Amino acid sequence: MTQSQTPPTVVSGPETPWRIGVDVGGTFTDLVLADSRGKTWVAKVPSVPSDPSQGVLAAVQRIAVDLGLPKSEVLSQCSLFVHGSTIATNTMLEGKAASVGLITTEGFRDTIEIRRGLRSDQWNHRAPYAPVLVPRYLRRSIPGRIDADGSEHQPLDTSSVSKILSDFENQQVETVAIALMNSFVDDRHEQQLAQVVKEQWTNEWVTCSAEVSPLMGEYERSSTAVVNAALSPRIV
């Protein structure tokens, strides 16, 4: 008596349109392709820390080879392409972020260092604060003030910007963060200052706090702007 055998399962290729997700890690870049039926295909390639995009492209090429399709078709039939990475976290933890120069409202130069006066262990007065994101010699302030209701209390004075940027260049600053008081209500002063900086700054990286975190809270908004500024040259 012959034993019946189950015929081998024939695995068909993905059905269009499909979606692609990529995770760029420090060691490997992983890609998952999910087709219209929910079936998935995966690929793993080494990451390229010096240029993460190369790892992404290599992962797309690998999945294309595995599926027997041209890379152009893999991309053209993709309805959604998303990617994430640990690059930003690793850059900050490893101390490899870009050098930032911070310009803020006169009288608020030390907001980012004072924080909110809180410690991670509030009862331990010997506990050190976390390192300051921007050292004091790279923090500058200029006159001008927007009130909490969005009205202009004092016109912005940009006469010192040229000197500030010259000092930044001498200190090898790579990117500028702008965080002015109450810009979450009205960011006209930040935009005005950013325009002046872009006209005179030799580097392309300028971050305005109201663009990345238009929320009340001077310390939080300033910190977010500084982190964005510090990461931009390393990631974009």
PDB file of C-alpha atoms in Angstrom, residues 132-139:
ATOM      1  CA  VAL A 132      23.682  70.837  29.542  1.00  0.00           C
ATOM      2  CA  LEU A 133      22.699  70.506  25.897  1.00  0.00           C
ATOM      3  CA  VAL A 134      24.407  73.778  24.933  1.00  0.00           C
ATOM      4  CA  PRO A 135      27.321  75.220  26.954  1.00  0.00           C
ATOM      5  CA  ARG A 136      26.865  78.803  28.126  1.00  0.00           C
ATOM      6  CA  TYR A 137      29.475  80.264  25.777  1.00  0.00           C
ATOM      7  CA  LEU A 138      27.380  79.016  22.840  1.00  0.00           C
ATOM      8  CA  ARG A 139      24.154  80.541  24.162  1.00  0.00           C
TER       9      ARG A 139
END
